[in-house]
Short mmCIF file of C-alpha atoms and ligand atoms in Angstrom, two decimals:
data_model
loop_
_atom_site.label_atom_id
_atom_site.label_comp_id
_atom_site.label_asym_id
_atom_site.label_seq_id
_atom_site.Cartn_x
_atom_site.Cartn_y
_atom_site.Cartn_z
CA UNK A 216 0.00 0.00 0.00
CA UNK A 217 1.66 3.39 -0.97
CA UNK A 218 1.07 5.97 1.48
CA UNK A 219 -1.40 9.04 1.17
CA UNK A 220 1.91 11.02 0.50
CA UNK A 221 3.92 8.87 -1.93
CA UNK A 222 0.30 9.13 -4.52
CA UNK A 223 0.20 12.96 -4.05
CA UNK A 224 3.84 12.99 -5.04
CA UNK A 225 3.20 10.33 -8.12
CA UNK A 226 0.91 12.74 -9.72
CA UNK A 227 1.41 14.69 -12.67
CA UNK A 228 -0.27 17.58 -14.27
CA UNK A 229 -0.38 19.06 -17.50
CA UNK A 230 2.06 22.41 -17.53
CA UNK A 231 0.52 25.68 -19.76
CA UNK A 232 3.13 25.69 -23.17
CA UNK A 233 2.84 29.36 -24.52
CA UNK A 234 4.56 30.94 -27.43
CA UNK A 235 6.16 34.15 -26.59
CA UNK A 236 8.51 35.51 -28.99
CA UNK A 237 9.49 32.75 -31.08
CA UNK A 238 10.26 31.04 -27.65
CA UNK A 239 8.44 27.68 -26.42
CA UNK A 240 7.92 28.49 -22.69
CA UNK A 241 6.49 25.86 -19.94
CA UNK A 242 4.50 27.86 -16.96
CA UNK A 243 3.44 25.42 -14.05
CA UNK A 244 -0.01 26.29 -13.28
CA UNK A 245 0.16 26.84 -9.53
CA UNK A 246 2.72 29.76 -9.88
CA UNK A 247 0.66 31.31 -12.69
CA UNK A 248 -1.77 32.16 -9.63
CA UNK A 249 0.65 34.28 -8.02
CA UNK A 250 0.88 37.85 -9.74
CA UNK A 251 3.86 38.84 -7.17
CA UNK A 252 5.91 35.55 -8.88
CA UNK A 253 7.73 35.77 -12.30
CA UNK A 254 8.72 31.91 -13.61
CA UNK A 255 9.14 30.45 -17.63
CA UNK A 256 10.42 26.81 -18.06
CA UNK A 257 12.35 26.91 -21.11
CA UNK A 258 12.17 24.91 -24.16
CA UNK A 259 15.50 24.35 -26.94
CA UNK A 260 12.50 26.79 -28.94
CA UNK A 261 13.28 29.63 -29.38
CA UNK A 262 16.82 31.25 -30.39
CA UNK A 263 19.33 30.19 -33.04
CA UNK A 264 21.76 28.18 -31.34
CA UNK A 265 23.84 25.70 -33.92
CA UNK A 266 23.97 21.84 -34.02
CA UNK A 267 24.15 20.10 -31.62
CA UNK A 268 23.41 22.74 -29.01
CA UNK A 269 20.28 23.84 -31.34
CA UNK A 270 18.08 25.90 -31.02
CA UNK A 271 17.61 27.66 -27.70
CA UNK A 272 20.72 27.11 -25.74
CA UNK A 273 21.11 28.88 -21.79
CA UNK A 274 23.98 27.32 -20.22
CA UNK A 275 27.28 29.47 -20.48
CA UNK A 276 29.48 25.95 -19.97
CA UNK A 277 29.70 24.85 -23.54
CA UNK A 278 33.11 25.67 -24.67
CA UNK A 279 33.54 27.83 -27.36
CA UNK A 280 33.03 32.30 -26.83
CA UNK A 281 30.55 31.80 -29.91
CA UNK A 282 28.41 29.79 -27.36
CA UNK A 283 28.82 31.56 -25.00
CA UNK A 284 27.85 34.91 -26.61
CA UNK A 285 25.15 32.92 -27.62
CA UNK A 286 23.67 31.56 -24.37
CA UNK A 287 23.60 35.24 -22.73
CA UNK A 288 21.60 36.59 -26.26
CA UNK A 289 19.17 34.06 -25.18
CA UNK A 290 18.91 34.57 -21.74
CA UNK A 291 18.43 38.35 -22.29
CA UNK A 292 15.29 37.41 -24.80
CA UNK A 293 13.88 35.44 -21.93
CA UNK A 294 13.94 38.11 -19.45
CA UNK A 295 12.96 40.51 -22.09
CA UNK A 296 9.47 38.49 -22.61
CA UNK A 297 9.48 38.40 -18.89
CA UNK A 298 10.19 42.03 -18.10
CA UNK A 299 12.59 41.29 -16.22
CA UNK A 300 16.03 43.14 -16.15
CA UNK A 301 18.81 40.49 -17.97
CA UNK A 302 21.59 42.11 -15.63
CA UNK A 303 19.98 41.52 -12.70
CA UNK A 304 19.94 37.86 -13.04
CA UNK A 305 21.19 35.65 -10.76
CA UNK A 306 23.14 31.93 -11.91
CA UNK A 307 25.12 30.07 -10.14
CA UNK A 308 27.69 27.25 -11.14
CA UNK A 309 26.22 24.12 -10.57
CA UNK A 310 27.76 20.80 -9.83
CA UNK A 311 25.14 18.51 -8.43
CA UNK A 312 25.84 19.16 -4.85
CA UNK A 313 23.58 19.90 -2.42
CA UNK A 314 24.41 23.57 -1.75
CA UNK A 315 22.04 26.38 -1.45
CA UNK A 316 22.80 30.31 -1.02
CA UNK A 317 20.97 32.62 0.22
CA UNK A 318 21.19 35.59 -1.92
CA UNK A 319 20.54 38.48 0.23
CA UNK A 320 22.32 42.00 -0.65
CA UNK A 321 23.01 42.58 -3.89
CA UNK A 322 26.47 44.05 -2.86
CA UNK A 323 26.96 41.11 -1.69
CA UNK A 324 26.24 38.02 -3.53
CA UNK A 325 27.72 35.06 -2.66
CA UNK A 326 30.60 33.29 -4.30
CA UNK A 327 28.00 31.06 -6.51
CA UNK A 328 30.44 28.39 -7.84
CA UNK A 329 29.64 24.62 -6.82
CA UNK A 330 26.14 26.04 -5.60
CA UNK A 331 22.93 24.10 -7.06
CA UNK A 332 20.43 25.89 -4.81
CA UNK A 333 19.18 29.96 -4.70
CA UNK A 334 16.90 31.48 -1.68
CA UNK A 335 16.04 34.95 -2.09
CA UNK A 336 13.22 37.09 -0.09
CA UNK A 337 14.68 39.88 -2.50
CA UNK A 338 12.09 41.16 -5.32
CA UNK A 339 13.78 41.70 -8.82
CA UNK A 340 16.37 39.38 -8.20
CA UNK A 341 15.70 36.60 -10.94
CA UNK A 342 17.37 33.45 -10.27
CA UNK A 343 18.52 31.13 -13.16
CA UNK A 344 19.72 27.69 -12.99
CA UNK A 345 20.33 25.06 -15.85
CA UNK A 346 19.18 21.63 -16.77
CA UNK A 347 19.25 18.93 -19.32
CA UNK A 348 17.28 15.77 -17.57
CA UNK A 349 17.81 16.82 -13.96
CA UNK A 350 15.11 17.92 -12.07
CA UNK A 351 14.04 21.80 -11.97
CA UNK A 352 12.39 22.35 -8.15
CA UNK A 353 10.96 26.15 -7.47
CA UNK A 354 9.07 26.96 -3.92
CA UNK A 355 7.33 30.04 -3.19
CA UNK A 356 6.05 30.83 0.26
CA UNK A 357 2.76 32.79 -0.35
CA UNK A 358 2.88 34.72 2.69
CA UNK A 359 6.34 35.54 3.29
CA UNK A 360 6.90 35.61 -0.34
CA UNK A 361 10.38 33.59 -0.32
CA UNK A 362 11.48 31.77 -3.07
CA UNK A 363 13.97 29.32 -3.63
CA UNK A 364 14.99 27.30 -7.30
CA UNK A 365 16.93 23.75 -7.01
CA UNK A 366 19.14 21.47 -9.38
CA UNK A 367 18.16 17.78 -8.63
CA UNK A 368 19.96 15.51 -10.41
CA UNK A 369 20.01 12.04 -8.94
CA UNK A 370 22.58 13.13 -6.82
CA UNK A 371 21.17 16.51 -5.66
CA UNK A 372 17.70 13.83 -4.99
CA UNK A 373 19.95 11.52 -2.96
CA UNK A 374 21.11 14.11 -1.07
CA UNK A 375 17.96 15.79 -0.11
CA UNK A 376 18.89 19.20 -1.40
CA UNK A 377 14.65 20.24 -1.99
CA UNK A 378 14.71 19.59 1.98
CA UNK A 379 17.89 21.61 2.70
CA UNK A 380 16.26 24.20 0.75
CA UNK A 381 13.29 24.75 2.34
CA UNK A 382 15.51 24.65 5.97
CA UNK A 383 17.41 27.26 4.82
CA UNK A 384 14.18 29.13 3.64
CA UNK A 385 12.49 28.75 6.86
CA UNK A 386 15.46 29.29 9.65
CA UNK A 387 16.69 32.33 7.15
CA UNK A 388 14.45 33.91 6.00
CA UNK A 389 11.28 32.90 8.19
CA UNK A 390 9.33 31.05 5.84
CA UNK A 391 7.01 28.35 6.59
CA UNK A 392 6.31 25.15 4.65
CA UNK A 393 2.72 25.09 5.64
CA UNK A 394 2.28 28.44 3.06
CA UNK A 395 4.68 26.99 0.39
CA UNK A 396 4.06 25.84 -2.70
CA UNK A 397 6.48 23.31 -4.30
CA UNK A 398 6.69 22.72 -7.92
CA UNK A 399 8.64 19.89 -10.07
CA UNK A 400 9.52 21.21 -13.94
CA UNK A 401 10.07 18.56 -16.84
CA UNK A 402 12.45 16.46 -15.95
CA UNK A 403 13.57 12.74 -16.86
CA UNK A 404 10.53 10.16 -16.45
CA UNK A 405 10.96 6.86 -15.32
CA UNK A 406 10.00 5.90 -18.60
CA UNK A 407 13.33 6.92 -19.64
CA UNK A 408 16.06 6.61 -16.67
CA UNK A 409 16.80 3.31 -15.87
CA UNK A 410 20.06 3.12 -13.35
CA UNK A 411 21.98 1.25 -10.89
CA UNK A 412 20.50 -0.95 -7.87
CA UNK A 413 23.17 1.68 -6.21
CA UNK A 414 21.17 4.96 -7.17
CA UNK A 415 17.69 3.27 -6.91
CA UNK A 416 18.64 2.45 -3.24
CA UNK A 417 20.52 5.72 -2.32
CA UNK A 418 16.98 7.50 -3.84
CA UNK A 419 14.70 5.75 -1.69
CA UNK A 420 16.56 5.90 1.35
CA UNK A 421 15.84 10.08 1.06
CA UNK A 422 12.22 9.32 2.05
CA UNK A 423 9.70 7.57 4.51
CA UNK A 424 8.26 5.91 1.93
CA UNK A 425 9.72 5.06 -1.69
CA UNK A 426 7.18 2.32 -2.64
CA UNK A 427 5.59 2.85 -5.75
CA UNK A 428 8.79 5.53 -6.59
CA UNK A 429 10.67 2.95 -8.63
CA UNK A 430 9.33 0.95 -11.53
CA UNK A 431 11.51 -1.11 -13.11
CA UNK A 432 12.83 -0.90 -16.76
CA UNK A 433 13.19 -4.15 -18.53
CA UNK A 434 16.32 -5.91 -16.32
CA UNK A 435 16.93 -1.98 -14.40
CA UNK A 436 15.32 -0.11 -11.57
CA UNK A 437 13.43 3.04 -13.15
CA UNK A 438 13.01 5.83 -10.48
CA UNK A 439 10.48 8.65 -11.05
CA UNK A 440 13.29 11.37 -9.83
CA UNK A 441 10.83 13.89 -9.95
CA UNK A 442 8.32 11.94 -7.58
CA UNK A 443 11.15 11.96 -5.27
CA UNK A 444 11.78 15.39 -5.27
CA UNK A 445 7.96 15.96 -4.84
CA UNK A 446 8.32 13.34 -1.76
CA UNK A 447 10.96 15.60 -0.13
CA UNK A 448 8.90 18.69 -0.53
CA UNK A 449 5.84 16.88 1.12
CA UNK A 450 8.20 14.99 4.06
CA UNK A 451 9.18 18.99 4.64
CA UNK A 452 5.70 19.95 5.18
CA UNK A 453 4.41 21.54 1.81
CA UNK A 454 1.13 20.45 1.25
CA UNK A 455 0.71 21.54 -2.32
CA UNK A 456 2.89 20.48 -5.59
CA UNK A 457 2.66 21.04 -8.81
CA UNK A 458 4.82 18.08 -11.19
CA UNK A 459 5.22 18.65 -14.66
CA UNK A 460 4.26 15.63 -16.77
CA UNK A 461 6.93 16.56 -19.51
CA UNK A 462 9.85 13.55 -19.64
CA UNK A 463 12.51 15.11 -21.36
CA UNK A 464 13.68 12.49 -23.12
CA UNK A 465 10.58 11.70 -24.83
CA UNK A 466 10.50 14.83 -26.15
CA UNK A 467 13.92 15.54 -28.03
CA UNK A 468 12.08 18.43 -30.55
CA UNK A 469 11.15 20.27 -27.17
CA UNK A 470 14.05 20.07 -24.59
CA UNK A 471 17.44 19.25 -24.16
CA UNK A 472 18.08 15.39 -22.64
CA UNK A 473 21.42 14.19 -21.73
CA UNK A 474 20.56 10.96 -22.08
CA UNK A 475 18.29 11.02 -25.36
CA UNK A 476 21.07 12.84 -26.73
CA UNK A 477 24.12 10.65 -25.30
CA UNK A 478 25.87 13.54 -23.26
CA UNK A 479 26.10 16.22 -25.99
CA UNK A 480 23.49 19.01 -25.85
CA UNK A 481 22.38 22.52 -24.55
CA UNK A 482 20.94 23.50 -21.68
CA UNK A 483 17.28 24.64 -20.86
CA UNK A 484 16.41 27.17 -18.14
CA UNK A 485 14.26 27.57 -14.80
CA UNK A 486 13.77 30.92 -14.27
CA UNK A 487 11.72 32.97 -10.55
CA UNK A 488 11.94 36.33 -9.71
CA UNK A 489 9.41 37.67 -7.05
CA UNK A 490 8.11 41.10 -8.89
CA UNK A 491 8.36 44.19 -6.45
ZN1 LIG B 232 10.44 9.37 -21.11
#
């Protein structure tokens, strides 16, 4: 019997898909209820990014100053279809840990390198983070209005880093779960990520209750990483989520998948700002 938690976390909702400017953006419904919250899902719609990194490319970590140039041209179209300001943005250099900074002054942001998690309580401060499979995690607490954006790879999941998050939003910056909202972007579906016995088990040891959380892929456990990561949020105390039923691998024409793609593509982006 899975528990009343583990099928909240299991289910999955269809995300709005607008075209703004050429772009392909992904809004999760619950945020698009909150006028004093700014968010776009991105799509590899959108820009002109070159083979293989086609089309809409956001990551700066492709080698190569034509990328590069690239990457920041497309993040400034985002925020400009956003209204929000492109040099006021906000990304950190990820590398599937579980750290999380709070971004506070603006004098004084953080060194953000080896940092996969952003807390902010500051409006116009739009924080960016990167993804190509791994799971995108925003949370907005409606009455403090706090917000917080997560990488969650398998190895940001293992490590709990959407329940670190919400400590750090709640001892820092005095939110409270019970007033969050907790929502899980398109991200690699079990239908598409089978792994290790080693990952499967390190996965479900993150939460009360995993059963139900991994499905099995012909001879290969199959986790549902974003189920975890909606487990987490609801072991923290959120009571509402939001989970994208996008897989990204089953949908090469619309986002970037490491694994569809064998290791060599772009980057798509996960994008809050709390509006002033
Ligand atoms: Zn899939």
């Amino acid at each position: 019997m899975k528990s009343k938690l583990t099928e909240i976390a299991l289910r999955k909702n269809k995300w709005k898909v607008e075209n703004i400017d050429g772009m392909q953006l992904v809004f999760a419904p619950s945020l698009l209820e909150l006028d004093f919250v700014a968010h776009a899902f991105t799509t590899r719609v959108g820009g002109n990014t070159p083979a293989p990194y086609d089309y809409f490319n956001l990551g700066g970590n492709i080698p190569g100053d034509e990328f590069r140039k690239d990457a920041h041209v497309n993040r400034s179209k985002l925020c400009d279809a956003l209204s929000i300001k492109y040099s006021d943005l906000v990304v950190p250099g990820q590398v599937h840990s579980r750290n999380v900074e709070l971004v506070n002054e603006r004098s004084q942001i953080p060194d953000l390198k080896g940092v996969d998690g952003l807390v902010t309580h500051r409006s116009e401060t739009p924080l960016l983070l990167h993804f190509a499979d791994c799971v995108p995690v925003i949370i907005v607490d409606k009455l403090s209005k706090v917000i917080g954006i997560f990488h969650a790879g398998w190895r940001g999941t293992a490590q709990n880093i959407v329940s670190h998050g919400v400590e750090r939003m709640v001892k820092e910056l005095n939110a409270n779960p019970a007033n969050m909202v907790g929502v899980v972007g398109p991200a690699i579906g079990p239908c598409c990520y089978p792994t290790s016995d080693e990952v499967a088990q390190k996965l479900s040891e993150t939460v009360k209750d995993a059963e139900g959380l991994v499905g099995t892929n012909g001879t290969q456990p199959a986790p549902d990483i974003k189920a975890f990561n909606a487990l987490q949020l609801l072991e923290s105390g959120i009571q509402e989520v939001d989970v994208s039923d996008f897989c990204t691998a089953c949908n090469p024409s619309m986002f970037y998948s490491h694994r569809q793609s064998g290791g060599t593509t772009g980057r798509q982006g996960a994008l809050v700002s709390l509006r002033s």
